[in-house]
Amino acid sequence: MASDMIGENEINHDRIDHIVAARDSAGATDNHERLLVIIDSRALDRQCLAQSIIAHNMDMQVLALGTMVDWGQHRNNYPAPSAILLNVGARRIAEPFITAEIRELSSEFATTPVIVLADTDELAQVVKALEYGAKGYIPSSVSIDVCIEAIGLALAGGIFVPASSILAMGRLLETGNAVAHPLAGMFTARQAEVVEALRRGKANKIIAYELNLRESTVKVHIRNIMKKVKATNRTEVAFKINDLFPADTPVDGTNWLDP
């Protein structure tokens, strides 16, 4: 008896993505001039997101792609993108590949808003995304309705950022004068190394690996650092340090206290 099961390798994901877009435009008469392109290397994630947006009757065609390189295969069948939604998931904006992708998209599609969708609402991530050319930053914690409104805002020329990030910035500004300039003498040599890693957006596991520490030890250092700079979270630590020391100025250990 022939099996009805289909192996993952037998599935044409490109065709499925094309069908997702086709369903959106079937029977439509007034949305052919606007196209939302979703970029996500994870097939299931991008197809689910596309279907969710389509189900909410957004007045646009929706095309889900693994990379923008795939756009070349579809550009003759669709209008130019009106907006590009780049889903980076849990990856960091500062990762070279993500940084390059945002910059390249923003440059190649200069008149098209590029909106970043990510799993975190950390202020540092938001600022970096905007710095690299994004016209909006949507955390995956929002509802599909908010996501659609954020895309609409970008289409209208606005920039969406999560409220939590704005609140974090407010707290940062309120306490900005509480830290002495400079911070020399405040940290031990080991804490200085952790501070340098934090300002570069590194995760605790990476910091632990690079400094040959236990992750629990890294967390203790971070808590002590937060107390010293009067920060409520690691994002505020990074921003306060970056405010005090420009990005191209290393936080060296010459003036730090001995451990």
GROMACS .gro file of C-alpha atoms in nm:
model
  259
    1MET     CA    1   0.000   0.000   0.000
    2ALA     CA    2   0.134   0.340  -0.093
    3SER     CA    3   0.211   0.565   0.201
    4ASP     CA    4   0.045   0.906   0.233
    5MET     CA    5   0.338   1.041   0.432
    6ILE     CA    6   0.554   1.302   0.263
    7GLY     CA    7   0.916   1.351   0.360
    8GLU     CA    8   1.036   1.701   0.448
    9ASN     CA    9   1.280   1.691   0.157
   10GLU     CA   10   0.995   1.627  -0.087
   11ILE     CA   11   0.815   1.948   0.006
   12ASN     CA   12   0.874   2.246  -0.219
   13HIS     CA   13   0.884   2.530   0.033
   14ASP     CA   14   0.924   2.788  -0.240
   15ARG     CA   15   0.597   2.673  -0.395
   16ILE     CA   16   0.421   2.684  -0.059
   17ASP     CA   17   0.541   3.041  -0.003
   18HIS     CA   18   0.415   3.132  -0.350
   19ILE     CA   19   0.076   2.973  -0.272
   20VAL     CA   20   0.057   3.177   0.051
   21ALA     CA   21   0.088   3.494  -0.154
   22ALA     CA   22  -0.149   3.369  -0.422
   23ARG     CA   23  -0.424   3.301  -0.167
   24ASP     CA   24  -0.398   3.657  -0.047
   25SER     CA   25  -0.442   3.806  -0.394
   26ALA     CA   26  -0.707   3.563  -0.521
   27GLY     CA   27  -1.026   3.753  -0.588
   28ALA     CA   28  -0.873   4.086  -0.483
   29THR     CA   29  -0.911   4.382  -0.714
   30ASP     CA   30  -0.751   4.674  -0.535
   31ASN     CA   31  -0.443   4.543  -0.353
   32HIS     CA   32  -0.227   4.437  -0.647
   33GLU     CA   33  -0.009   4.747  -0.622
   34ARG     CA   34   0.103   4.679  -0.264
   35LEU     CA   35   0.318   4.389  -0.150
   36LEU     CA   36   0.448   4.289   0.192
   37VAL     CA   37   0.755   4.065   0.174
   38ILE     CA   38   0.828   3.853   0.482
   39ILE     CA   39   1.185   3.729   0.515
   40ASP     CA   40   1.251   3.442   0.755
   41SER     CA   41   1.485   3.147   0.703
   42ARG     CA   42   1.246   2.925   0.901
   43ALA     CA   43   0.981   2.797   0.661
   44LEU     CA   44   0.711   2.718   0.918
   45ASP     CA   45   0.751   3.050   1.099
   46ARG     CA   46   0.730   3.262   0.785
   47GLN     CA   47   0.434   3.068   0.645
   48CYS     CA   48   0.240   3.090   0.973
   49LEU     CA   49   0.308   3.463   0.999
   50ALA     CA   50   0.201   3.518   0.640
   51GLN     CA   51  -0.122   3.323   0.693
   52SER     CA   52  -0.197   3.520   1.010
   53ILE     CA   53  -0.154   3.853   0.832
   54ILE     CA   54  -0.365   3.734   0.539
   55ALA     CA   55  -0.640   3.617   0.777
   56HIS     CA   56  -0.662   3.969   0.918
   57ASN     CA   57  -0.745   4.106   0.573
   58MET     CA   58  -0.452   4.341   0.540
   59ASP     CA   59  -0.499   4.526   0.213
   60MET     CA   60  -0.177   4.389   0.061
   61GLN     CA   61  -0.041   4.087  -0.112
   62VAL     CA   62   0.190   3.885   0.114
   63LEU     CA   63   0.494   3.695  -0.010
   64ALA     CA   64   0.703   3.486   0.233
   65LEU     CA   65   1.066   3.422   0.140
   66GLY     CA   66   1.359   3.245   0.304
   67THR     CA   67   1.600   3.520   0.195
   68MET     CA   68   1.573   3.830  -0.019
   69VAL     CA   69   1.786   3.651  -0.278
   70ASP     CA   70   1.470   3.451  -0.356
   71TRP     CA   71   1.299   3.773  -0.461
   72GLY     CA   72   1.466   3.743  -0.801
   73GLN     CA   73   1.251   3.438  -0.877
   74HIS     CA   74   0.926   3.626  -0.808
   75ARG     CA   75   0.985   3.989  -0.901
   76ASN     CA   76   0.823   3.952  -1.244
   77ASN     CA   77   0.501   3.822  -1.088
   78TYR     CA   78   0.459   4.085  -0.816
   79PRO     CA   79   0.474   4.462  -0.772
   80ALA     CA   80   0.777   4.613  -0.603
   81PRO     CA   81   0.771   4.555  -0.226
   82SER     CA   82   0.583   4.821  -0.032
   83ALA     CA   83   0.730   4.696   0.297
   84ILE     CA   84   0.977   4.428   0.404
   85LEU     CA   85   0.932   4.244   0.735
   86LEU     CA   86   1.258   4.080   0.846
   87ASN     CA   87   1.207   3.821   1.121
   88VAL     CA   88   1.539   3.765   1.300
   89GLY     CA   89   1.390   3.553   1.580
   90ALA     CA   90   1.622   3.517   1.877
   91ARG     CA   91   1.931   3.630   1.688
   92ARG     CA   92   2.110   3.947   1.794
   93ILE     CA   93   2.103   4.258   1.576
   94ALA     CA   94   2.478   4.297   1.628
   95GLU     CA   95   2.552   3.958   1.472
   96PRO     CA   96   2.746   4.031   1.151
   97PHE     CA   97   2.501   3.847   0.925
   98ILE     CA   98   2.196   4.024   1.072
   99THR     CA   99   2.368   4.363   1.066
  100ALA     CA  100   2.466   4.314   0.702
  101GLU     CA  101   2.117   4.196   0.607
  102ILE     CA  102   1.945   4.501   0.756
  103ARG     CA  103   2.193   4.739   0.598
  104GLU     CA  104   2.176   4.572   0.257
  105LEU     CA  105   1.796   4.565   0.253
  106SER     CA  106   1.776   4.929   0.364
  107SER     CA  107   2.023   5.027   0.093
  108GLU     CA  108   1.888   4.817  -0.194
  109PHE     CA  109   1.525   4.906  -0.118
  110ALA     CA  110   1.590   5.264  -0.014
  111THR     CA  111   1.230   5.380  -0.058
  112THR     CA  112   1.081   5.070   0.105
  113PRO     CA  113   1.052   5.052   0.486
  114VAL     CA  114   1.237   4.757   0.637
  115ILE     CA  115   1.078   4.647   0.966
  116VAL     CA  116   1.255   4.412   1.206
  117LEU     CA  117   1.059   4.147   1.397
  118ALA     CA  118   1.253   3.995   1.689
  119ASP     CA  119   1.204   3.791   2.005
  120THR     CA  120   1.341   4.062   2.236
  121ASP     CA  121   1.242   4.419   2.315
  122GLU     CA  122   1.581   4.515   2.460
  123LEU     CA  123   1.651   4.883   2.407
  124ALA     CA  124   2.001   4.812   2.275
  125GLN     CA  125   1.858   4.586   2.006
  126VAL     CA  126   1.599   4.842   1.902
  127VAL     CA  127   1.853   5.123   1.875
  128LYS     CA  128   2.094   4.912   1.671
  129ALA     CA  129   1.822   4.806   1.428
  130LEU     CA  130   1.720   5.168   1.368
  131GLU     CA  131   2.083   5.272   1.340
  132TYR     CA  132   2.137   5.013   1.066
  133GLY     CA  133   1.843   5.145   0.864
  134ALA     CA  134   1.528   4.972   0.991
  135LYS     CA  135   1.209   5.180   0.991
  136GLY     CA  136   1.046   4.991   1.275
  137TYR     CA  137   1.109   4.725   1.540
  138ILE     CA  138   0.838   4.481   1.645
  139PRO     CA  139   0.892   4.240   1.938
  140SER     CA  140   0.729   3.900   1.889
  141SER     CA  141   0.548   3.946   2.222
  142VAL     CA  142   0.291   4.177   2.056
  143SER     CA  143  -0.037   4.058   1.905
  144ILE     CA  144  -0.089   4.011   1.532
  145ASP     CA  145  -0.312   4.321   1.537
  146VAL     CA  146  -0.029   4.534   1.676
  147CYS     CA  147   0.210   4.381   1.424
  148ILE     CA  148  -0.019   4.480   1.137
  149GLU     CA  149  -0.064   4.832   1.276
  150ALA     CA  150   0.314   4.866   1.307
  151ILE     CA  151   0.354   4.769   0.942
  152GLY     CA  152   0.086   5.021   0.849
  153LEU     CA  153   0.269   5.291   1.045
  154ALA     CA  154   0.589   5.221   0.853
  155LEU     CA  155   0.397   5.239   0.525
  156ALA     CA  156   0.270   5.582   0.632
  157GLY     CA  157   0.623   5.703   0.700
  158GLY     CA  158   0.630   5.647   1.076
  159ILE     CA  159   0.856   5.431   1.291
  160PHE     CA  160   0.719   5.179   1.544
  161VAL     CA  161   0.920   5.087   1.854
  162PRO     CA  162   0.790   4.892   2.157
  163ALA     CA  163   0.662   5.096   2.450
  164SER     CA  164   0.878   4.893   2.689
  165SER     CA  165   1.190   5.022   2.514
  166ILE     CA  166   1.073   5.382   2.544
  167LEU     CA  167   1.010   5.330   2.916
  168ALA     CA  168   1.359   5.182   2.953
  169MET     CA  169   1.502   5.490   2.783
  170GLY     CA  170   1.305   5.711   3.022
  171ARG     CA  171   1.449   5.533   3.324
  172LEU     CA  172   1.793   5.562   3.172
  173LEU     CA  173   1.758   5.937   3.125
  174GLU     CA  174   1.623   5.982   3.477
  175THR     CA  175   1.924   5.809   3.632
  176GLY     CA  176   2.178   5.927   3.375
  177ASN     CA  177   2.337   6.180   3.609
  178ALA     CA  178   2.363   5.938   3.900
  179VAL     CA  179   2.680   5.777   3.768
  180ALA     CA  180   3.013   5.952   3.808
  181HIS     CA  181   3.224   6.020   3.498
  182PRO     CA  182   3.438   5.830   3.440
  183LEU     CA  183   3.378   5.490   3.601
  184ALA     CA  184   3.744   5.416   3.664
  185GLY     CA  185   3.788   5.261   4.006
  186MET     CA  186   3.432   5.132   4.033
  187PHE     CA  187   3.489   4.779   3.906
  188THR     CA  188   3.726   4.492   3.966
  189ALA     CA  189   3.928   4.367   3.670
  190ARG     CA  190   3.690   4.074   3.623
  191GLN     CA  191   3.384   4.298   3.641
  192ALA     CA  192   3.545   4.523   3.379
  193GLU     CA  193   3.568   4.224   3.145
  194VAL     CA  194   3.201   4.145   3.201
  195VAL     CA  195   3.109   4.511   3.143
  196GLU     CA  196   3.297   4.508   2.812
  197ALA     CA  197   3.106   4.196   2.706
  198LEU     CA  198   2.771   4.347   2.811
  199ARG     CA  199   2.825   4.663   2.608
  200ARG     CA  200   2.881   4.441   2.305
  201GLY     CA  201   2.548   4.266   2.360
  202LYS     CA  202   2.689   3.923   2.444
  203ALA     CA  203   2.469   3.665   2.617
  204ASN     CA  204   2.560   3.523   2.959
  205LYS     CA  205   2.657   3.185   2.812
  206ILE     CA  206   2.898   3.349   2.568
  207ILE     CA  207   3.048   3.567   2.840
  208ALA     CA  208   3.097   3.262   3.062
  209TYR     CA  209   3.264   3.070   2.779
  210GLU     CA  210   3.496   3.353   2.678
  211LEU     CA  211   3.600   3.438   3.034
  212ASN     CA  212   3.617   3.073   3.145
  213LEU     CA  213   3.358   3.129   3.417
  214ARG     CA  214   3.045   2.952   3.530
  215GLU     CA  215   2.727   3.114   3.401
  216SER     CA  216   2.609   3.153   3.761
  217THR     CA  217   2.927   3.350   3.836
  218VAL     CA  218   2.862   3.577   3.540
  219LYS     CA  219   2.512   3.645   3.675
  220VAL     CA  220   2.659   3.741   4.013
  221HIS     CA  221   2.900   3.983   3.845
  222ILE     CA  222   2.614   4.136   3.646
  223ARG     CA  223   2.404   4.187   3.960
  224ASN     CA  224   2.696   4.360   4.132
  225ILE     CA  225   2.759   4.577   3.826
  226MET     CA  226   2.391   4.674   3.813
  227LYS     CA  227   2.406   4.787   4.176
  228LYS     CA  228   2.715   4.996   4.113
  229VAL     CA  229   2.574   5.184   3.815
  230LYS     CA  230   2.220   5.196   3.960
  231ALA     CA  231   2.071   5.003   3.668
  232THR     CA  232   1.759   4.788   3.683
  233ASN     CA  233   1.858   4.552   3.400
  234ARG     CA  234   2.151   4.456   3.179
  235THR     CA  235   2.025   4.678   2.897
  236GLU     CA  236   2.060   4.986   3.115
  237VAL     CA  237   2.409   4.872   3.213
  238ALA     CA  238   2.513   4.852   2.848
  239PHE     CA  239   2.367   5.191   2.763
  240LYS     CA  240   2.517   5.365   3.063
  241ILE     CA  241   2.858   5.222   2.984
  242ASN     CA  242   2.827   5.315   2.617
  243ASP     CA  243   2.721   5.665   2.720
  244LEU     CA  244   3.029   5.702   2.936
  245PHE     CA  245   3.268   5.533   2.697
  246PRO     CA  246   3.222   5.573   2.317
  247ALA     CA  247   3.183   5.247   2.124
  248ASP     CA  248   3.536   5.274   1.984
  249THR     CA  249   3.690   5.328   2.328
  250PRO     CA  250   3.777   5.001   2.504
  251VAL     CA  251   3.704   4.968   2.874
  252ASP     CA  252   4.059   4.868   2.963
  253GLY     CA  253   4.168   4.739   3.298
  254THR     CA  254   4.447   4.987   3.371
  255ASN     CA  255   4.239   5.188   3.618
  256TRP     CA  256   4.023   4.911   3.757
  257LEU     CA  257   4.056   4.787   4.114
  258ASP     CA  258   4.232   4.456   4.164
  259PRO     CA  259   4.000   4.159   4.225
   0.00000   0.00000   0.00000
